[in-house]
GROMACS .gro file of N, CA and C in nm:
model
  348
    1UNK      N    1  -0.746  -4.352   0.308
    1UNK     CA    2  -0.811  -4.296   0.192
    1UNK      C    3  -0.959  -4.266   0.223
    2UNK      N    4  -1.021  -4.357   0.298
    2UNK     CA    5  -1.141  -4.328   0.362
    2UNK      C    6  -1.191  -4.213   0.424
    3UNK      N    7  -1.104  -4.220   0.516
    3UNK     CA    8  -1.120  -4.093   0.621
    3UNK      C    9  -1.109  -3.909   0.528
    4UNK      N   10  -1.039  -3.960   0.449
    4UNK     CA   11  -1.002  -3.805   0.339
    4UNK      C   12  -1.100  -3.773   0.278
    5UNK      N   13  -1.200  -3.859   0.233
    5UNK     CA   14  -1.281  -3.874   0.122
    5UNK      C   15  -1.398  -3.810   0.278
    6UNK      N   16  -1.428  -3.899   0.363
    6UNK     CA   17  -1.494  -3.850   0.425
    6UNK      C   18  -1.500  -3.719   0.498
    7UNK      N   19  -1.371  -3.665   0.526
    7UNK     CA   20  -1.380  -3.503   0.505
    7UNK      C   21  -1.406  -3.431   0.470
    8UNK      N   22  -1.351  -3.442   0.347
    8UNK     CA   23  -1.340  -3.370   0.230
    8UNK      C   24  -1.505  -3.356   0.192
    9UNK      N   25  -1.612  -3.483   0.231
    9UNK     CA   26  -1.745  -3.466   0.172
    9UNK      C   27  -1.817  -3.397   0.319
   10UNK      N   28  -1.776  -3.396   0.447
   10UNK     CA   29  -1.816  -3.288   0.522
   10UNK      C   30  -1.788  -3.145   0.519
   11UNK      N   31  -1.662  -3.078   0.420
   11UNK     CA   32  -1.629  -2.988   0.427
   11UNK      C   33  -1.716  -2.928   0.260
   12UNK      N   34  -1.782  -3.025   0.220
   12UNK     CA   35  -1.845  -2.988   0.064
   12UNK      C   36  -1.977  -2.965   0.146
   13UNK      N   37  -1.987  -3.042   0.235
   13UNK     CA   38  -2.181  -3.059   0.272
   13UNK      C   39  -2.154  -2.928   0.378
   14UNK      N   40  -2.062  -2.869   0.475
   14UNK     CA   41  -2.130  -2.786   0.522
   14UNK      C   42  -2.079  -2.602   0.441
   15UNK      N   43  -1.970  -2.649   0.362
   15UNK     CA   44  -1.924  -2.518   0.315
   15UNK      C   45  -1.997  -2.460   0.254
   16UNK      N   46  -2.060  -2.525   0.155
   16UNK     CA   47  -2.166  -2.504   0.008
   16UNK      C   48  -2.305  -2.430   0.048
   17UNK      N   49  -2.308  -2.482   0.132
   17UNK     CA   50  -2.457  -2.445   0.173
   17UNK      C   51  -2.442  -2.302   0.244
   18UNK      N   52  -2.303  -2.322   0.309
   18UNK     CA   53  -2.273  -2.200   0.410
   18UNK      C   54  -2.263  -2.093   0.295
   19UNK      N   55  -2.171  -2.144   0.188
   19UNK     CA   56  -2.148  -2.031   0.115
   19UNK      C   57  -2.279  -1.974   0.058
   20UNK      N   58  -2.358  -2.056  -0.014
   20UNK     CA   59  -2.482  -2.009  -0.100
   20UNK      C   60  -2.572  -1.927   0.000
   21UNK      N   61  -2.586  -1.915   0.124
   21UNK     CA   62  -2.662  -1.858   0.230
   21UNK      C   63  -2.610  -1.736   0.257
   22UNK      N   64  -2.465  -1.735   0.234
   22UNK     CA   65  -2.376  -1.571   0.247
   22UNK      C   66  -2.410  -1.499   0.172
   23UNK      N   67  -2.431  -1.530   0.051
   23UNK     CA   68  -2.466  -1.480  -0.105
   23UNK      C   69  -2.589  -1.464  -0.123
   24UNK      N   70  -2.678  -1.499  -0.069
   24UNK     CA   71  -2.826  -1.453  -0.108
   24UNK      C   72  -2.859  -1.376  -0.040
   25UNK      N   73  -2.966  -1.297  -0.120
   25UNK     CA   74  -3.043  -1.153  -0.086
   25UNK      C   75  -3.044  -1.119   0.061
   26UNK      N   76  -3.076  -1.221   0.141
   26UNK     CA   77  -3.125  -1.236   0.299
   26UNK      C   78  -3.000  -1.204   0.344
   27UNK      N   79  -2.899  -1.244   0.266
   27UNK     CA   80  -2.735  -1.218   0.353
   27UNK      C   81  -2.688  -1.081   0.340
   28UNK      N   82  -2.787  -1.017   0.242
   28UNK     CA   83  -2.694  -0.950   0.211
   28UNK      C   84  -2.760  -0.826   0.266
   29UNK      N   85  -2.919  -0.834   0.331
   29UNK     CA   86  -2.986  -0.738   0.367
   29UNK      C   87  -2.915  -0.730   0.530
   30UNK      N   88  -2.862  -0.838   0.598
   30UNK     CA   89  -2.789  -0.799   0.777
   30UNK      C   90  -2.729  -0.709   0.728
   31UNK      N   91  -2.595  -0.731   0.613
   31UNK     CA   92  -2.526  -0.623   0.615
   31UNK      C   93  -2.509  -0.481   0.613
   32UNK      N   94  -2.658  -0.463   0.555
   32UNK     CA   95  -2.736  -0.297   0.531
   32UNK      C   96  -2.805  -0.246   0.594
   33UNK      N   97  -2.743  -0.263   0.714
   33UNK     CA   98  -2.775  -0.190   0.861
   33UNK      C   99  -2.839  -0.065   0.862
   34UNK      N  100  -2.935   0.007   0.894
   34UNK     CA  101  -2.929   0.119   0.933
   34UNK      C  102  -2.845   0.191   1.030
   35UNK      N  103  -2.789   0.320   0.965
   35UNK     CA  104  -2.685   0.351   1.051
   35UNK      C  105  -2.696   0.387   1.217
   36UNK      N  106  -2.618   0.414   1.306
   36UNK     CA  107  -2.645   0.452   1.412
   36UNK      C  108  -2.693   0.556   1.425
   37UNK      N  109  -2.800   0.601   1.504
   37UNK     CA  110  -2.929   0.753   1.511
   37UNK      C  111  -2.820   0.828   1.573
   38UNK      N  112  -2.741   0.851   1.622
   38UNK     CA  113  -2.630   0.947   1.638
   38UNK      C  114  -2.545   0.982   1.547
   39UNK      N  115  -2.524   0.876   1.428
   39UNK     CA  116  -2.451   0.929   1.316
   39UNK      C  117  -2.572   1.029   1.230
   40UNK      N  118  -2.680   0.950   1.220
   40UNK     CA  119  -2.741   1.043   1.150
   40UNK      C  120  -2.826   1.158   1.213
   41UNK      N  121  -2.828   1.177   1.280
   41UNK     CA  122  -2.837   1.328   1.356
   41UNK      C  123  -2.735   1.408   1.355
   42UNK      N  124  -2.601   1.364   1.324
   42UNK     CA  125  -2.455   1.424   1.289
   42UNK      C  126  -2.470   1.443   1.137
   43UNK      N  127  -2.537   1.400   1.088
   43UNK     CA  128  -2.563   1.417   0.932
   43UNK      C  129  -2.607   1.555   0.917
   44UNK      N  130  -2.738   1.546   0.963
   44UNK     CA  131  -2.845   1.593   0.959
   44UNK      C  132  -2.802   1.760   1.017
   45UNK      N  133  -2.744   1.762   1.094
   45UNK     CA  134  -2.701   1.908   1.230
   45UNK      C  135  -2.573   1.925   1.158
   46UNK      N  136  -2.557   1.992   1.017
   46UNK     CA  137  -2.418   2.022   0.936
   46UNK      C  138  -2.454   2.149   0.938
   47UNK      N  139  -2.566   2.234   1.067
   47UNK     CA  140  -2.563   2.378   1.047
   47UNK      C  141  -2.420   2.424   1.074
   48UNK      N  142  -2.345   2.395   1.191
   48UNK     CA  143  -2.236   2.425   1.198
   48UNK      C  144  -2.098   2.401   1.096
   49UNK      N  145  -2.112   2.383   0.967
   49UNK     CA  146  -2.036   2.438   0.868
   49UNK      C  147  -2.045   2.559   0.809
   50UNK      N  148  -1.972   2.578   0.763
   50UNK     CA  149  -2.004   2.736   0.681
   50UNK      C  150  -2.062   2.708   0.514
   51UNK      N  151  -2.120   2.792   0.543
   51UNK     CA  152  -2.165   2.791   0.349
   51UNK      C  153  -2.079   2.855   0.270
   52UNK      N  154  -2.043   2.801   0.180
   52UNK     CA  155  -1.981   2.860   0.066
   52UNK      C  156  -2.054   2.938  -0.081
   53UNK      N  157  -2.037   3.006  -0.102
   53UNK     CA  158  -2.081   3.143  -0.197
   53UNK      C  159  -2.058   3.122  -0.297
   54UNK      N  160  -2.140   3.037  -0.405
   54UNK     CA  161  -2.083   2.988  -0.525
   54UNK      C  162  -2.102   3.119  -0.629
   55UNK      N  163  -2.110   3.267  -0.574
   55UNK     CA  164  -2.086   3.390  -0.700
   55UNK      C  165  -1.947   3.413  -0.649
   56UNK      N  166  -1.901   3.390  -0.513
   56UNK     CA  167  -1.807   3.417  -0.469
   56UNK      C  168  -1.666   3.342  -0.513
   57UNK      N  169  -1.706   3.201  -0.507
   57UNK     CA  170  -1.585   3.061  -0.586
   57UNK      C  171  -1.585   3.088  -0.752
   58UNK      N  172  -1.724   3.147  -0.818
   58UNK     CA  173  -1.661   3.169  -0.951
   58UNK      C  174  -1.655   3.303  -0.983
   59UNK      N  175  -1.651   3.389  -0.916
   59UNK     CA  176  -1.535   3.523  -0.932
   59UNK      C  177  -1.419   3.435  -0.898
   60UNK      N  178  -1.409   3.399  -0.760
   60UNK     CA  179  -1.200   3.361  -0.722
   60UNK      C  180  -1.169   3.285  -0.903
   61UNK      N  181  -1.280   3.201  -0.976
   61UNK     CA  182  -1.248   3.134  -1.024
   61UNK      C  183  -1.203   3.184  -1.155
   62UNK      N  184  -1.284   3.309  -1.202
   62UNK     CA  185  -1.281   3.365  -1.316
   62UNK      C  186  -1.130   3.475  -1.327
   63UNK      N  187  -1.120   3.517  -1.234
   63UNK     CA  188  -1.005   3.601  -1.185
   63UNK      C  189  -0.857   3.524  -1.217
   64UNK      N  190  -0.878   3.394  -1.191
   64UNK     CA  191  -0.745   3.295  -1.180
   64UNK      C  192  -0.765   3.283  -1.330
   65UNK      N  193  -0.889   3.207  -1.384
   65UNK     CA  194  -0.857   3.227  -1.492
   65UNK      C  195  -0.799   3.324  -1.639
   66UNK      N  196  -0.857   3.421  -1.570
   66UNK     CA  197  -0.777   3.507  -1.662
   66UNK      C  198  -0.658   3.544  -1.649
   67UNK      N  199  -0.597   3.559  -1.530
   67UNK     CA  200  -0.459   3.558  -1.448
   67UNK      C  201  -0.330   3.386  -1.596
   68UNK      N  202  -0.426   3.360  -1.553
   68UNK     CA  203  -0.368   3.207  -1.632
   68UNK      C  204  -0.370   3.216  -1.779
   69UNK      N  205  -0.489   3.276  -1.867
   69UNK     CA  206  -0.459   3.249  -1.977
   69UNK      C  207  -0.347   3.407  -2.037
   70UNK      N  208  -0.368   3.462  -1.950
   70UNK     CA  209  -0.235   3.631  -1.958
   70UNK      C  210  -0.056   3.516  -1.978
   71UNK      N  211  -0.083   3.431  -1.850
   71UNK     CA  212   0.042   3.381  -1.874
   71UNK      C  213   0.042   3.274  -1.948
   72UNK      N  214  -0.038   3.203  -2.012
   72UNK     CA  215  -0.043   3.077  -2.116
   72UNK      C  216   0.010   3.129  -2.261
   73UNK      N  217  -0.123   3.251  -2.268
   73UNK     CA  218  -0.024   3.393  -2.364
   73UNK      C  219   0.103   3.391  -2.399
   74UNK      N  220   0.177   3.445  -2.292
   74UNK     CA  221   0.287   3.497  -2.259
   74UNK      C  222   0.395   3.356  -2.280
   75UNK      N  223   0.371   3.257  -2.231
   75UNK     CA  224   0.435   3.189  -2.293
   75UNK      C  225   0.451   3.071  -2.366
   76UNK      N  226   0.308   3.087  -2.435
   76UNK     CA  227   0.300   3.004  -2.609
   76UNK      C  228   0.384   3.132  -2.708
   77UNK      N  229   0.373   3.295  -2.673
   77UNK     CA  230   0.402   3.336  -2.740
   77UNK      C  231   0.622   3.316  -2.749
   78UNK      N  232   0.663   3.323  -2.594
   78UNK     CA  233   0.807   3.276  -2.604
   78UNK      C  234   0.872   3.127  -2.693
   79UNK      N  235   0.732   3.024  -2.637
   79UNK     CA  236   0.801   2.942  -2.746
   79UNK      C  237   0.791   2.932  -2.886
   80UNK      N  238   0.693   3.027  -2.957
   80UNK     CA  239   0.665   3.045  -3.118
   80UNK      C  240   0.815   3.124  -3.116
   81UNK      N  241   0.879   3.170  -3.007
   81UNK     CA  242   0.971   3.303  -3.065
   81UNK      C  243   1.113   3.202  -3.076
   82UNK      N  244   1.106   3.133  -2.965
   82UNK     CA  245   1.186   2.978  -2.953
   82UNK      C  246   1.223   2.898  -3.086
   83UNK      N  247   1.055   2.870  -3.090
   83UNK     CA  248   1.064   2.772  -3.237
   83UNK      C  249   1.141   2.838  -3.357
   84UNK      N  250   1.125   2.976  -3.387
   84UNK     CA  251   1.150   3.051  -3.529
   84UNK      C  252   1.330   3.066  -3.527
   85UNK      N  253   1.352   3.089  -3.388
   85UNK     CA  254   1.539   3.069  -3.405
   85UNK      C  255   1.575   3.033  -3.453
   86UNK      N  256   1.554   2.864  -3.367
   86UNK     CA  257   1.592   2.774  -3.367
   86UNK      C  258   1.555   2.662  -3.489
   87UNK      N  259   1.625   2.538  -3.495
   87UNK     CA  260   1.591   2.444  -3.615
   87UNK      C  261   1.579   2.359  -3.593
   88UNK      N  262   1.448   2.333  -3.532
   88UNK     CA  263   1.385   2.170  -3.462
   88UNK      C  264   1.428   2.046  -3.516
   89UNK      N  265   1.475   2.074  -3.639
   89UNK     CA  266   1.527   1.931  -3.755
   89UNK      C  267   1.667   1.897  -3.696
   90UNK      N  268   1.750   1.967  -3.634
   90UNK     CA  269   1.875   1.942  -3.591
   90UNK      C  270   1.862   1.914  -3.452
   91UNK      N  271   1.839   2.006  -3.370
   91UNK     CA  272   1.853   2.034  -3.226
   91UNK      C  273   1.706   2.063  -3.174
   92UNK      N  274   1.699   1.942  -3.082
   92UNK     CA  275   1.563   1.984  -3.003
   92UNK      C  276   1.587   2.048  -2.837
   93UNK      N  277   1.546   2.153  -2.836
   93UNK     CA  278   1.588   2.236  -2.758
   93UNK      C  279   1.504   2.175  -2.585
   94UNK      N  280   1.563   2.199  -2.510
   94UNK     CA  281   1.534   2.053  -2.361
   94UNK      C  282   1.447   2.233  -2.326
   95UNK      N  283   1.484   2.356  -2.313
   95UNK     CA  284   1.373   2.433  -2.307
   95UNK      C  285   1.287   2.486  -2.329
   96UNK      N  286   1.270   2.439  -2.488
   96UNK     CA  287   1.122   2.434  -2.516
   96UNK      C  288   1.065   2.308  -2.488
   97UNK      N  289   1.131   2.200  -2.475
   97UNK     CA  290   1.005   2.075  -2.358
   97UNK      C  291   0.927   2.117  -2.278
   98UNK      N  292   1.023   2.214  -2.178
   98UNK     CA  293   1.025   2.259  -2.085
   98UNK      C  294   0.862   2.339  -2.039
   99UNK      N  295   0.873   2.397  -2.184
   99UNK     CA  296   0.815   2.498  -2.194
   99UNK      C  297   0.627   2.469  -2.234
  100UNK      N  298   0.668   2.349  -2.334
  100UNK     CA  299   0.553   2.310  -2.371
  100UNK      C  300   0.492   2.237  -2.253
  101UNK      N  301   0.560   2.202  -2.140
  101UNK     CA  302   0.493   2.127  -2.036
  101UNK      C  303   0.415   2.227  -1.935
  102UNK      N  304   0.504   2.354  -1.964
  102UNK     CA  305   0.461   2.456  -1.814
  102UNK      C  306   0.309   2.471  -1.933
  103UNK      N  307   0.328   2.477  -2.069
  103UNK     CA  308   0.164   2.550  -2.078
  103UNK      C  309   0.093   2.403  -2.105
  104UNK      N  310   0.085   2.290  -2.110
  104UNK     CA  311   0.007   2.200  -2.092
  104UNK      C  312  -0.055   2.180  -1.959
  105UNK      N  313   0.042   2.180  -1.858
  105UNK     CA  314  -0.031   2.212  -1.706
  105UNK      C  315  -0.131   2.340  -1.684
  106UNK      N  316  -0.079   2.444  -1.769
  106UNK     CA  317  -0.166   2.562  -1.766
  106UNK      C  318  -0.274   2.572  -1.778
  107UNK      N  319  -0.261   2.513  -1.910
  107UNK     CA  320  -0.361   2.473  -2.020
  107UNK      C  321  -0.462   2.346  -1.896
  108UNK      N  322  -0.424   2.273  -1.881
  108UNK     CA  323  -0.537   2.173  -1.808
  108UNK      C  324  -0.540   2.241  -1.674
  109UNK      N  325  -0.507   2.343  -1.610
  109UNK     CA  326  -0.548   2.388  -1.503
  109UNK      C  327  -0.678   2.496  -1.540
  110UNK      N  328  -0.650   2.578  -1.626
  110UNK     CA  329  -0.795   2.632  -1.730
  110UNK      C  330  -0.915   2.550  -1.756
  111UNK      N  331  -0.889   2.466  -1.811
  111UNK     CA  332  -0.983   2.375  -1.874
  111UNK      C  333  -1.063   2.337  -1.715
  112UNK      N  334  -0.986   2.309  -1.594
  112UNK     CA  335  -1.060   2.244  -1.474
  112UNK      C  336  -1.122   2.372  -1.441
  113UNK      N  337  -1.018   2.434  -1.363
  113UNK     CA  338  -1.107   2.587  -1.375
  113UNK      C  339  -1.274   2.598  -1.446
  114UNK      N  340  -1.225   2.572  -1.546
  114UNK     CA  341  -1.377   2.638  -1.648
  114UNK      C  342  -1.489   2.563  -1.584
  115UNK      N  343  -1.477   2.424  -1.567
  115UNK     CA  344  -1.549   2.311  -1.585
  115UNK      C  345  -1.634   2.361  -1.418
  116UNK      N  346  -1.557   2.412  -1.327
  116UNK     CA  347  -1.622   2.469  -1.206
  116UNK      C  348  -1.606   2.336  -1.136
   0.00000   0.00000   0.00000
């Protein structure tokens, strides 16, 4: 019982201290290395990417969008033509689910679109 107790109070006396020393400010500044001067000269030398043309990404962008709301159109207007057939109180039709899902994706592909 001795010997346990006496462990157990070496593994309190050197853990505790170890731990509280990991955790403070000083421990935590080794870890925030400055990076290696070859990474950041690789930072820095990103001439060799290409630039991108942001009149250029929102034309592609404006183009799609209108492309998209022609067909969001096109078919909110099939399922209003859907709904008036048919008699939602009886029979729920598995292709207008269908349908309301293709323009909810539409619909949130617009909305991202817009947002740029």
């Amino acid at each position: 019982m001795g010997s346990r107790r006496k462990f157990l109070t070496t593994i309190i006396a050197v853990g505790v201290p170890a731990g509280i020393l990991a955790l403070a400010p000083g421990g935590q500044l080794r870890a925030q290395r400055p990076q290696n001067p070859e990474q950041q000269k690789e930072k820095e030398d990103d001439s060799h990417m290409p630039k991108f043309d942001p009149k250029l990404i929102l034309a592609t962008n404006q183009k799609e969008i209108k492309k998209n709301v022609e067909k969001l159109y096109d078919l909110a207007s099939e399922l209003k033509a859907e709904v008036e057939k048919t008699d939602s109180v009886l029979v729920l039709s598995v292709a207008m689910l269908r349908k309301t899902d293709e323009i909810e994706k539409l619909a949130k592909e617009i909305r991202t679109r817009a947002k740029g």
